[in-house]
């Protein structure tokens, strides 16, 4: 690696599995001190152990980001404390993906999706961004989704929650960018670790048919994009949603 994030500190939410885990590992490999946040202590400590075994710096912070402003503020304070007093990079990755149909979505499910996917990152960013400004700058990276812009017949509430995060990305870029905090987002396609031979295919994989990639992506692809957006290489990038989706939202491949 090239130490592109050397001397930086990062808070990654939902960092105990899949995309969040890959981002935490990649940030640490690039020199950042990473606060690994998530609900599972066992998985979080495994991520921290992997980072430390590779010579990186990381700490685990248990957090249930349920949408309450107090929970988000508490995580911001705890992360700043373990990271030496400041958070240079915030990755709003934690989210849930119930995908019922619209008639099949009850009010409790609706409220929970928006609490975890929108309210929690909203109040976490509200807590972190002013401290970044006071410290001279920082970077916020939100996680969107390809289905925020390409409609599918299930998961309407989840899709709309990710659409909200894309809108917040642009709004926050306008609000915080002039004061030194860059805000961008990544919109992944179907992304997961490889399925063991003989196991059932991931249910989302069919959605990648007819794309240039033709298959699902690996979490490391999203992590590489996050490293770029967090680094000084992206210093002129503000309010952008970076599609890392195998071409799902922009390209249709027609078989001959």
Short mmCIF file of N, CA, C and O in Angstrom, two decimals, residues 100-207:
data_model
loop_
_atom_site.label_atom_id
_atom_site.label_comp_id
_atom_site.label_asym_id
_atom_site.label_seq_id
_atom_site.Cartn_x
_atom_site.Cartn_y
_atom_site.Cartn_z
N UNK A 100 -39.43 -5.97 2.04
CA UNK A 100 -40.79 -6.38 1.71
C UNK A 100 -41.39 -5.48 0.63
O UNK A 100 -40.85 -4.42 0.30
N UNK A 101 -42.51 -5.92 0.08
CA UNK A 101 -43.26 -5.08 -0.85
C UNK A 101 -43.87 -3.92 -0.09
O UNK A 101 -43.87 -3.90 1.14
N UNK A 102 -44.40 -2.97 -0.81
CA UNK A 102 -45.02 -1.82 -0.15
C UNK A 102 -46.22 -2.24 0.71
O UNK A 102 -46.30 -1.86 1.89
N UNK A 103 -47.17 -3.04 0.18
CA UNK A 103 -48.28 -3.46 1.06
C UNK A 103 -47.81 -4.34 2.22
O UNK A 103 -48.48 -4.40 3.26
N UNK A 104 -46.65 -4.99 2.05
CA UNK A 104 -46.15 -5.87 3.10
C UNK A 104 -45.28 -5.19 4.13
O UNK A 104 -44.72 -5.85 5.01
N UNK A 105 -45.12 -3.87 4.03
CA UNK A 105 -44.28 -3.13 4.97
C UNK A 105 -45.13 -2.53 6.07
O UNK A 105 -46.00 -1.68 5.81
N UNK A 106 -44.89 -2.97 7.30
CA UNK A 106 -45.64 -2.38 8.40
C UNK A 106 -44.94 -1.12 8.91
O UNK A 106 -43.80 -0.82 8.53
N UNK A 107 -45.63 -0.37 9.76
CA UNK A 107 -45.09 0.90 10.22
C UNK A 107 -43.81 0.73 11.02
O UNK A 107 -42.88 1.54 10.90
N UNK A 108 -43.74 -0.32 11.80
CA UNK A 108 -42.53 -0.56 12.59
C UNK A 108 -41.31 -0.77 11.70
O UNK A 108 -40.23 -0.23 11.96
N UNK A 109 -41.48 -1.56 10.63
CA UNK A 109 -40.37 -1.80 9.70
C UNK A 109 -39.98 -0.51 8.99
O UNK A 109 -38.79 -0.20 8.84
N UNK A 110 -40.96 0.25 8.54
CA UNK A 110 -40.69 1.53 7.88
C UNK A 110 -39.86 2.43 8.80
O UNK A 110 -38.81 2.96 8.39
N UNK A 111 -40.32 2.60 10.03
CA UNK A 111 -39.63 3.49 10.96
C UNK A 111 -38.22 3.00 11.28
O UNK A 111 -37.29 3.81 11.40
N UNK A 112 -38.06 1.70 11.39
CA UNK A 112 -36.73 1.16 11.73
C UNK A 112 -35.74 1.36 10.57
O UNK A 112 -34.58 1.72 10.80
N UNK A 113 -36.19 1.17 9.35
CA UNK A 113 -35.31 1.38 8.20
C UNK A 113 -34.83 2.83 8.17
O UNK A 113 -33.63 3.11 8.00
N UNK A 114 -35.74 3.75 8.33
CA UNK A 114 -35.35 5.16 8.29
C UNK A 114 -34.52 5.57 9.50
O UNK A 114 -33.62 6.41 9.40
N UNK A 115 -34.81 4.96 10.65
CA UNK A 115 -34.02 5.27 11.84
C UNK A 115 -32.57 4.87 11.67
O UNK A 115 -31.65 5.66 11.95
N UNK A 116 -32.34 3.66 11.19
CA UNK A 116 -30.97 3.15 11.06
C UNK A 116 -30.27 3.72 9.83
O UNK A 116 -29.10 4.12 9.90
N UNK A 117 -30.98 3.80 8.71
CA UNK A 117 -30.34 4.16 7.44
C UNK A 117 -30.24 5.66 7.19
O UNK A 117 -29.40 6.09 6.39
N UNK A 118 -31.09 6.45 7.85
CA UNK A 118 -31.09 7.90 7.60
C UNK A 118 -30.87 8.71 8.87
O UNK A 118 -29.95 9.53 8.94
N UNK A 119 -31.69 8.48 9.90
CA UNK A 119 -31.56 9.29 11.11
C UNK A 119 -30.21 9.11 11.79
O UNK A 119 -29.58 10.10 12.21
N UNK A 120 -29.76 7.87 11.92
CA UNK A 120 -28.49 7.63 12.62
C UNK A 120 -27.32 8.32 11.93
O UNK A 120 -26.55 9.04 12.58
N UNK A 121 -27.13 8.14 10.61
CA UNK A 121 -26.02 8.87 9.97
C UNK A 121 -26.22 10.38 9.95
O UNK A 121 -25.24 11.13 9.98
N UNK A 122 -27.48 10.82 9.91
CA UNK A 122 -27.74 12.26 9.95
C UNK A 122 -27.20 12.86 11.25
O UNK A 122 -26.44 13.84 11.24
N UNK A 123 -27.57 12.26 12.36
CA UNK A 123 -27.15 12.83 13.65
C UNK A 123 -25.68 12.55 13.95
O UNK A 123 -25.04 13.32 14.67
N UNK A 124 -25.13 11.47 13.39
CA UNK A 124 -23.70 11.23 13.55
C UNK A 124 -22.90 12.28 12.79
O UNK A 124 -21.92 12.83 13.31
N UNK A 125 -23.32 12.57 11.57
CA UNK A 125 -22.65 13.61 10.80
C UNK A 125 -22.81 14.97 11.47
O UNK A 125 -21.87 15.77 11.51
N UNK A 126 -24.00 15.22 12.02
CA UNK A 126 -24.23 16.48 12.73
C UNK A 126 -23.29 16.64 13.91
O UNK A 126 -22.90 17.76 14.27
N UNK A 127 -22.91 15.52 14.54
CA UNK A 127 -22.00 15.57 15.68
C UNK A 127 -20.54 15.68 15.23
O UNK A 127 -19.73 16.34 15.89
N UNK A 128 -20.19 15.04 14.13
CA UNK A 128 -18.79 14.95 13.72
C UNK A 128 -18.35 16.14 12.87
O UNK A 128 -17.23 16.65 13.03
N UNK A 129 -19.19 16.60 11.96
CA UNK A 129 -18.76 17.63 11.01
C UNK A 129 -18.30 18.93 11.68
O UNK A 129 -17.26 19.48 11.29
N UNK A 130 -18.99 19.44 12.69
CA UNK A 130 -18.49 20.66 13.33
C UNK A 130 -17.11 20.50 13.96
O UNK A 130 -16.28 21.42 13.91
N UNK A 131 -16.85 19.33 14.53
CA UNK A 131 -15.52 19.08 15.09
C UNK A 131 -14.47 19.01 14.00
O UNK A 131 -13.33 19.47 14.18
N UNK A 132 -14.84 18.43 12.85
CA UNK A 132 -13.92 18.42 11.70
C UNK A 132 -13.59 19.85 11.28
O UNK A 132 -12.42 20.18 11.01
N UNK A 133 -14.61 20.68 11.19
CA UNK A 133 -14.40 22.07 10.78
C UNK A 133 -13.47 22.78 11.77
O UNK A 133 -12.53 23.47 11.36
N UNK A 134 -13.71 22.57 13.05
CA UNK A 134 -12.87 23.20 14.07
C UNK A 134 -11.43 22.73 14.00
O UNK A 134 -10.50 23.48 14.32
N UNK A 135 -11.23 21.47 13.56
CA UNK A 135 -9.89 20.90 13.48
C UNK A 135 -9.18 21.22 12.16
O UNK A 135 -8.03 20.84 11.96
N UNK A 136 -9.90 21.87 11.24
CA UNK A 136 -9.27 22.25 9.98
C UNK A 136 -9.73 21.49 8.76
O UNK A 136 -9.25 21.74 7.65
N UNK A 137 -10.66 20.55 8.93
CA UNK A 137 -11.19 19.85 7.77
C UNK A 137 -11.38 18.38 8.02
O UNK A 137 -11.00 17.83 9.06
N UNK A 138 -11.99 17.71 7.04
CA UNK A 138 -12.23 16.28 7.15
C UNK A 138 -13.00 15.78 5.95
O UNK A 138 -13.24 16.52 4.99
N UNK A 139 -13.38 14.51 6.02
CA UNK A 139 -14.06 13.85 4.91
C UNK A 139 -15.19 12.98 5.44
O UNK A 139 -15.01 12.23 6.40
N UNK A 140 -16.35 13.08 4.80
CA UNK A 140 -17.49 12.22 5.10
C UNK A 140 -17.82 11.42 3.85
O UNK A 140 -17.92 11.98 2.75
N UNK A 141 -17.96 10.11 4.03
CA UNK A 141 -18.33 9.22 2.92
C UNK A 141 -19.60 8.48 3.31
O UNK A 141 -19.62 7.77 4.32
N UNK A 142 -20.64 8.65 2.52
CA UNK A 142 -21.90 7.95 2.74
C UNK A 142 -22.01 6.75 1.82
O UNK A 142 -21.45 6.76 0.71
N UNK A 143 -22.75 5.75 2.24
CA UNK A 143 -23.01 4.59 1.39
C UNK A 143 -24.43 4.67 0.87
O UNK A 143 -25.40 4.66 1.63
N UNK A 144 -24.55 4.77 -0.45
CA UNK A 144 -25.85 4.73 -1.10
C UNK A 144 -26.14 3.34 -1.61
O UNK A 144 -25.69 2.34 -1.04
N UNK A 145 -26.85 3.25 -2.71
CA UNK A 145 -27.14 1.95 -3.32
C UNK A 145 -27.65 2.16 -4.74
O UNK A 145 -28.35 3.14 -5.02
N UNK A 146 -27.32 1.20 -5.60
CA UNK A 146 -27.78 1.30 -6.99
C UNK A 146 -29.30 1.33 -7.10
O UNK A 146 -29.85 1.94 -8.02
N UNK A 147 -30.01 0.70 -6.15
CA UNK A 147 -31.46 0.69 -6.26
C UNK A 147 -32.10 1.98 -5.78
O UNK A 147 -33.33 2.11 -5.77
N UNK A 148 -31.28 2.97 -5.43
CA UNK A 148 -31.83 4.31 -5.18
C UNK A 148 -32.21 4.97 -6.49
O UNK A 148 -33.00 5.92 -6.50
N UNK A 149 -31.64 4.50 -7.60
CA UNK A 149 -31.90 5.14 -8.89
C UNK A 149 -32.43 4.19 -9.97
O UNK A 149 -32.85 4.64 -11.03
N UNK A 150 -32.42 2.91 -9.72
CA UNK A 150 -32.98 1.95 -10.68
C UNK A 150 -34.03 1.14 -9.93
O UNK A 150 -33.69 0.31 -9.08
N UNK A 151 -35.28 1.43 -10.22
CA UNK A 151 -36.36 0.83 -9.44
C UNK A 151 -36.46 -0.67 -9.61
O UNK A 151 -36.33 -1.20 -10.72
N UNK A 152 -36.69 -1.37 -8.51
CA UNK A 152 -36.99 -2.80 -8.53
C UNK A 152 -38.29 -3.00 -7.73
O UNK A 152 -38.68 -2.14 -6.95
N UNK A 153 -38.97 -4.13 -7.93
CA UNK A 153 -40.33 -4.26 -7.38
C UNK A 153 -40.42 -4.62 -5.91
O UNK A 153 -41.52 -4.86 -5.41
N UNK A 154 -39.30 -4.67 -5.19
CA UNK A 154 -39.34 -4.90 -3.75
C UNK A 154 -38.41 -3.88 -3.08
O UNK A 154 -37.58 -3.25 -3.73
N UNK A 155 -38.58 -3.76 -1.77
CA UNK A 155 -37.66 -2.92 -1.01
C UNK A 155 -37.80 -1.43 -1.26
O UNK A 155 -36.82 -0.69 -1.21
N UNK A 156 -39.02 -0.96 -1.51
CA UNK A 156 -39.21 0.45 -1.82
C UNK A 156 -38.73 1.36 -0.69
O UNK A 156 -38.13 2.42 -0.94
N UNK A 157 -38.97 0.97 0.55
CA UNK A 157 -38.58 1.83 1.66
C UNK A 157 -37.05 1.87 1.77
O UNK A 157 -36.46 2.95 1.96
N UNK A 158 -36.40 0.72 1.65
CA UNK A 158 -34.94 0.71 1.68
C UNK A 158 -34.38 1.58 0.56
O UNK A 158 -33.47 2.39 0.79
N UNK A 159 -34.91 1.42 -0.67
CA UNK A 159 -34.43 2.21 -1.80
C UNK A 159 -34.55 3.69 -1.51
O UNK A 159 -33.63 4.48 -1.78
N UNK A 160 -35.69 4.09 -0.94
CA UNK A 160 -35.90 5.51 -0.67
C UNK A 160 -34.96 6.00 0.43
O UNK A 160 -34.52 7.16 0.40
N UNK A 161 -34.62 5.15 1.38
CA UNK A 161 -33.68 5.56 2.43
C UNK A 161 -32.30 5.82 1.84
O UNK A 161 -31.60 6.75 2.27
N UNK A 162 -31.90 5.02 0.87
CA UNK A 162 -30.60 5.24 0.23
C UNK A 162 -30.65 6.45 -0.70
O UNK A 162 -29.65 7.16 -0.87
N UNK A 163 -31.82 6.69 -1.30
CA UNK A 163 -31.97 7.93 -2.06
C UNK A 163 -31.82 9.14 -1.17
O UNK A 163 -31.23 10.15 -1.55
N UNK A 164 -32.35 9.04 0.06
CA UNK A 164 -32.19 10.13 1.02
C UNK A 164 -30.73 10.39 1.32
O UNK A 164 -30.30 11.55 1.44
N UNK A 165 -29.93 9.33 1.44
CA UNK A 165 -28.51 9.51 1.73
C UNK A 165 -27.78 10.18 0.57
O UNK A 165 -26.84 10.95 0.77
N UNK A 166 -28.22 9.91 -0.66
CA UNK A 166 -27.60 10.58 -1.80
C UNK A 166 -27.94 12.06 -1.80
O UNK A 166 -27.09 12.92 -2.09
N UNK A 167 -29.18 12.41 -1.47
CA UNK A 167 -29.57 13.81 -1.38
C UNK A 167 -28.81 14.51 -0.25
O UNK A 167 -28.32 15.64 -0.40
N UNK A 168 -28.69 13.83 0.90
CA UNK A 168 -27.93 14.41 2.01
C UNK A 168 -26.47 14.62 1.63
O UNK A 168 -25.84 15.59 2.08
N UNK A 169 -25.93 13.74 0.83
CA UNK A 169 -24.54 13.91 0.37
C UNK A 169 -24.36 15.25 -0.32
O UNK A 169 -23.41 16.00 -0.04
N UNK A 170 -25.26 15.57 -1.22
CA UNK A 170 -25.14 16.84 -1.95
C UNK A 170 -25.43 18.03 -1.03
O UNK A 170 -24.75 19.07 -1.11
N UNK A 171 -26.43 17.87 -0.16
CA UNK A 171 -26.75 18.97 0.76
C UNK A 171 -25.61 19.24 1.72
O UNK A 171 -25.26 20.41 1.99
N UNK A 172 -25.01 18.17 2.24
CA UNK A 172 -23.90 18.35 3.18
C UNK A 172 -22.66 18.90 2.47
O UNK A 172 -21.88 19.64 3.06
N UNK A 173 -22.46 18.52 1.21
CA UNK A 173 -21.33 19.07 0.47
C UNK A 173 -21.47 20.59 0.35
O UNK A 173 -20.49 21.33 0.47
N UNK A 174 -22.71 21.05 0.14
CA UNK A 174 -22.95 22.49 0.06
C UNK A 174 -22.80 23.15 1.43
O UNK A 174 -22.28 24.27 1.55
N UNK A 175 -23.25 22.46 2.48
CA UNK A 175 -23.23 23.03 3.83
C UNK A 175 -21.84 23.05 4.44
O UNK A 175 -21.43 24.05 5.05
N UNK A 176 -21.11 21.95 4.28
CA UNK A 176 -19.84 21.80 4.98
C UNK A 176 -18.61 21.99 4.09
O UNK A 176 -17.53 22.27 4.60
N UNK A 177 -18.77 21.81 2.78
CA UNK A 177 -17.62 21.90 1.88
C UNK A 177 -16.87 23.21 1.95
O UNK A 177 -15.62 23.21 2.01
N UNK A 178 -17.57 24.34 1.95
CA UNK A 178 -16.85 25.61 2.01
C UNK A 178 -16.05 25.81 3.30
O UNK A 178 -15.20 26.69 3.37
N UNK A 179 -16.34 24.96 4.31
CA UNK A 179 -15.62 25.07 5.58
C UNK A 179 -14.62 23.92 5.78
O UNK A 179 -14.17 23.67 6.90
N UNK A 180 -14.30 23.24 4.69
CA UNK A 180 -13.20 22.28 4.74
C UNK A 180 -13.57 20.82 4.87
O UNK A 180 -12.67 19.97 4.97
N UNK A 181 -14.86 20.49 4.86
CA UNK A 181 -15.26 19.08 4.99
C UNK A 181 -15.84 18.60 3.65
O UNK A 181 -16.90 19.07 3.22
N UNK A 182 -15.13 17.70 3.02
CA UNK A 182 -15.62 17.12 1.76
C UNK A 182 -16.62 16.01 2.07
O UNK A 182 -16.38 15.17 2.93
N UNK A 183 -17.73 15.99 1.33
CA UNK A 183 -18.75 14.97 1.51
C UNK A 183 -19.07 14.33 0.17
O UNK A 183 -19.41 15.03 -0.80
N UNK A 184 -18.94 13.02 0.10
CA UNK A 184 -19.23 12.26 -1.11
C UNK A 184 -19.90 10.95 -0.73
O UNK A 184 -20.03 10.62 0.46
N UNK A 185 -20.32 10.21 -1.72
CA UNK A 185 -20.97 8.93 -1.47
C UNK A 185 -20.50 7.89 -2.47
O UNK A 185 -20.00 8.22 -3.55
N UNK A 186 -20.66 6.64 -2.09
CA UNK A 186 -20.42 5.50 -2.98
C UNK A 186 -21.73 4.76 -3.15
O UNK A 186 -22.44 4.52 -2.17
N UNK A 187 -22.04 4.41 -4.38
CA UNK A 187 -23.26 3.65 -4.67
C UNK A 187 -22.85 2.26 -5.17
O UNK A 187 -22.53 2.09 -6.35
N UNK A 188 -22.85 1.26 -4.29
CA UNK A 188 -22.44 -0.09 -4.72
C UNK A 188 -23.53 -0.81 -5.49
O UNK A 188 -24.73 -0.55 -5.33
N UNK A 189 -23.09 -1.74 -6.33
CA UNK A 189 -24.02 -2.72 -6.89
C UNK A 189 -24.20 -3.85 -5.90
O UNK A 189 -24.03 -3.67 -4.69
N UNK A 190 -24.56 -5.03 -6.39
CA UNK A 190 -24.66 -6.19 -5.51
C UNK A 190 -23.24 -6.60 -5.13
O UNK A 190 -22.42 -6.93 -5.99
N UNK A 191 -22.95 -6.57 -3.84
CA UNK A 191 -21.58 -6.79 -3.34
C UNK A 191 -21.62 -7.74 -2.16
O UNK A 191 -22.40 -7.55 -1.22
N UNK A 192 -20.79 -8.76 -2.22
CA UNK A 192 -20.67 -9.68 -1.08
C UNK A 192 -19.41 -10.53 -1.26
O UNK A 192 -18.80 -10.54 -2.34
N UNK A 193 -19.04 -11.23 -0.22
CA UNK A 193 -17.90 -12.14 -0.31
C UNK A 193 -18.29 -13.36 -1.14
O UNK A 193 -19.48 -13.66 -1.30
N UNK A 194 -17.33 -14.08 -1.70
CA UNK A 194 -17.66 -15.24 -2.54
C UNK A 194 -18.48 -16.28 -1.80
O UNK A 194 -18.29 -16.50 -0.60
N UNK A 195 -19.39 -16.92 -2.51
CA UNK A 195 -20.23 -17.98 -1.95
C UNK A 195 -19.47 -19.30 -2.03
O UNK A 195 -18.94 -19.64 -3.09
N UNK A 196 -19.40 -20.05 -0.94
CA UNK A 196 -18.72 -21.35 -0.98
C UNK A 196 -19.35 -22.28 -2.02
O UNK A 196 -20.56 -22.22 -2.27
N UNK A 197 -18.54 -23.12 -2.61
CA UNK A 197 -19.03 -24.08 -3.59
C UNK A 197 -20.13 -24.94 -2.99
O UNK A 197 -20.00 -25.43 -1.86
N UNK A 198 -21.20 -25.11 -3.72
CA UNK A 198 -22.30 -25.93 -3.25
C UNK A 198 -23.36 -25.21 -2.45
O UNK A 198 -24.44 -25.74 -2.22
N UNK A 199 -23.06 -23.98 -2.04
CA UNK A 199 -24.03 -23.20 -1.27
C UNK A 199 -24.99 -22.49 -2.21
O UNK A 199 -24.71 -22.31 -3.40
N UNK A 200 -26.13 -22.07 -1.68
CA UNK A 200 -27.10 -21.34 -2.48
C UNK A 200 -26.52 -20.00 -2.92
O UNK A 200 -25.79 -19.35 -2.17
N UNK A 201 -26.86 -19.58 -4.13
CA UNK A 201 -26.40 -18.30 -4.64
C UNK A 201 -27.01 -17.16 -3.84
O UNK A 201 -28.08 -17.29 -3.25
N UNK A 202 -26.31 -16.04 -3.81
CA UNK A 202 -26.85 -14.85 -3.16
C UNK A 202 -28.10 -14.41 -3.92
O UNK A 202 -28.10 -14.34 -5.16
N UNK A 203 -29.20 -14.08 -3.22
CA UNK A 203 -30.44 -13.75 -3.92
C UNK A 203 -30.35 -12.52 -4.81
O UNK A 203 -31.14 -12.38 -5.75
N UNK A 204 -29.39 -11.63 -4.53
CA UNK A 204 -29.27 -10.43 -5.35
C UNK A 204 -28.46 -10.60 -6.61
O UNK A 204 -28.45 -9.72 -7.47
N UNK A 205 -27.78 -11.74 -6.75
CA UNK A 205 -26.86 -11.91 -7.88
C UNK A 205 -27.56 -11.81 -9.22
O UNK A 205 -26.97 -11.36 -10.21
N UNK A 206 -28.82 -12.24 -9.28
CA UNK A 206 -29.53 -12.18 -10.56
C UNK A 206 -29.66 -10.75 -11.06
O UNK A 206 -29.77 -10.50 -12.27
N UNK A 207 -29.62 -9.79 -10.13
CA UNK A 207 -29.73 -8.39 -10.51
C UNK A 207 -28.51 -7.89 -11.29
O UNK A 207 -28.56 -6.82 -11.91
#
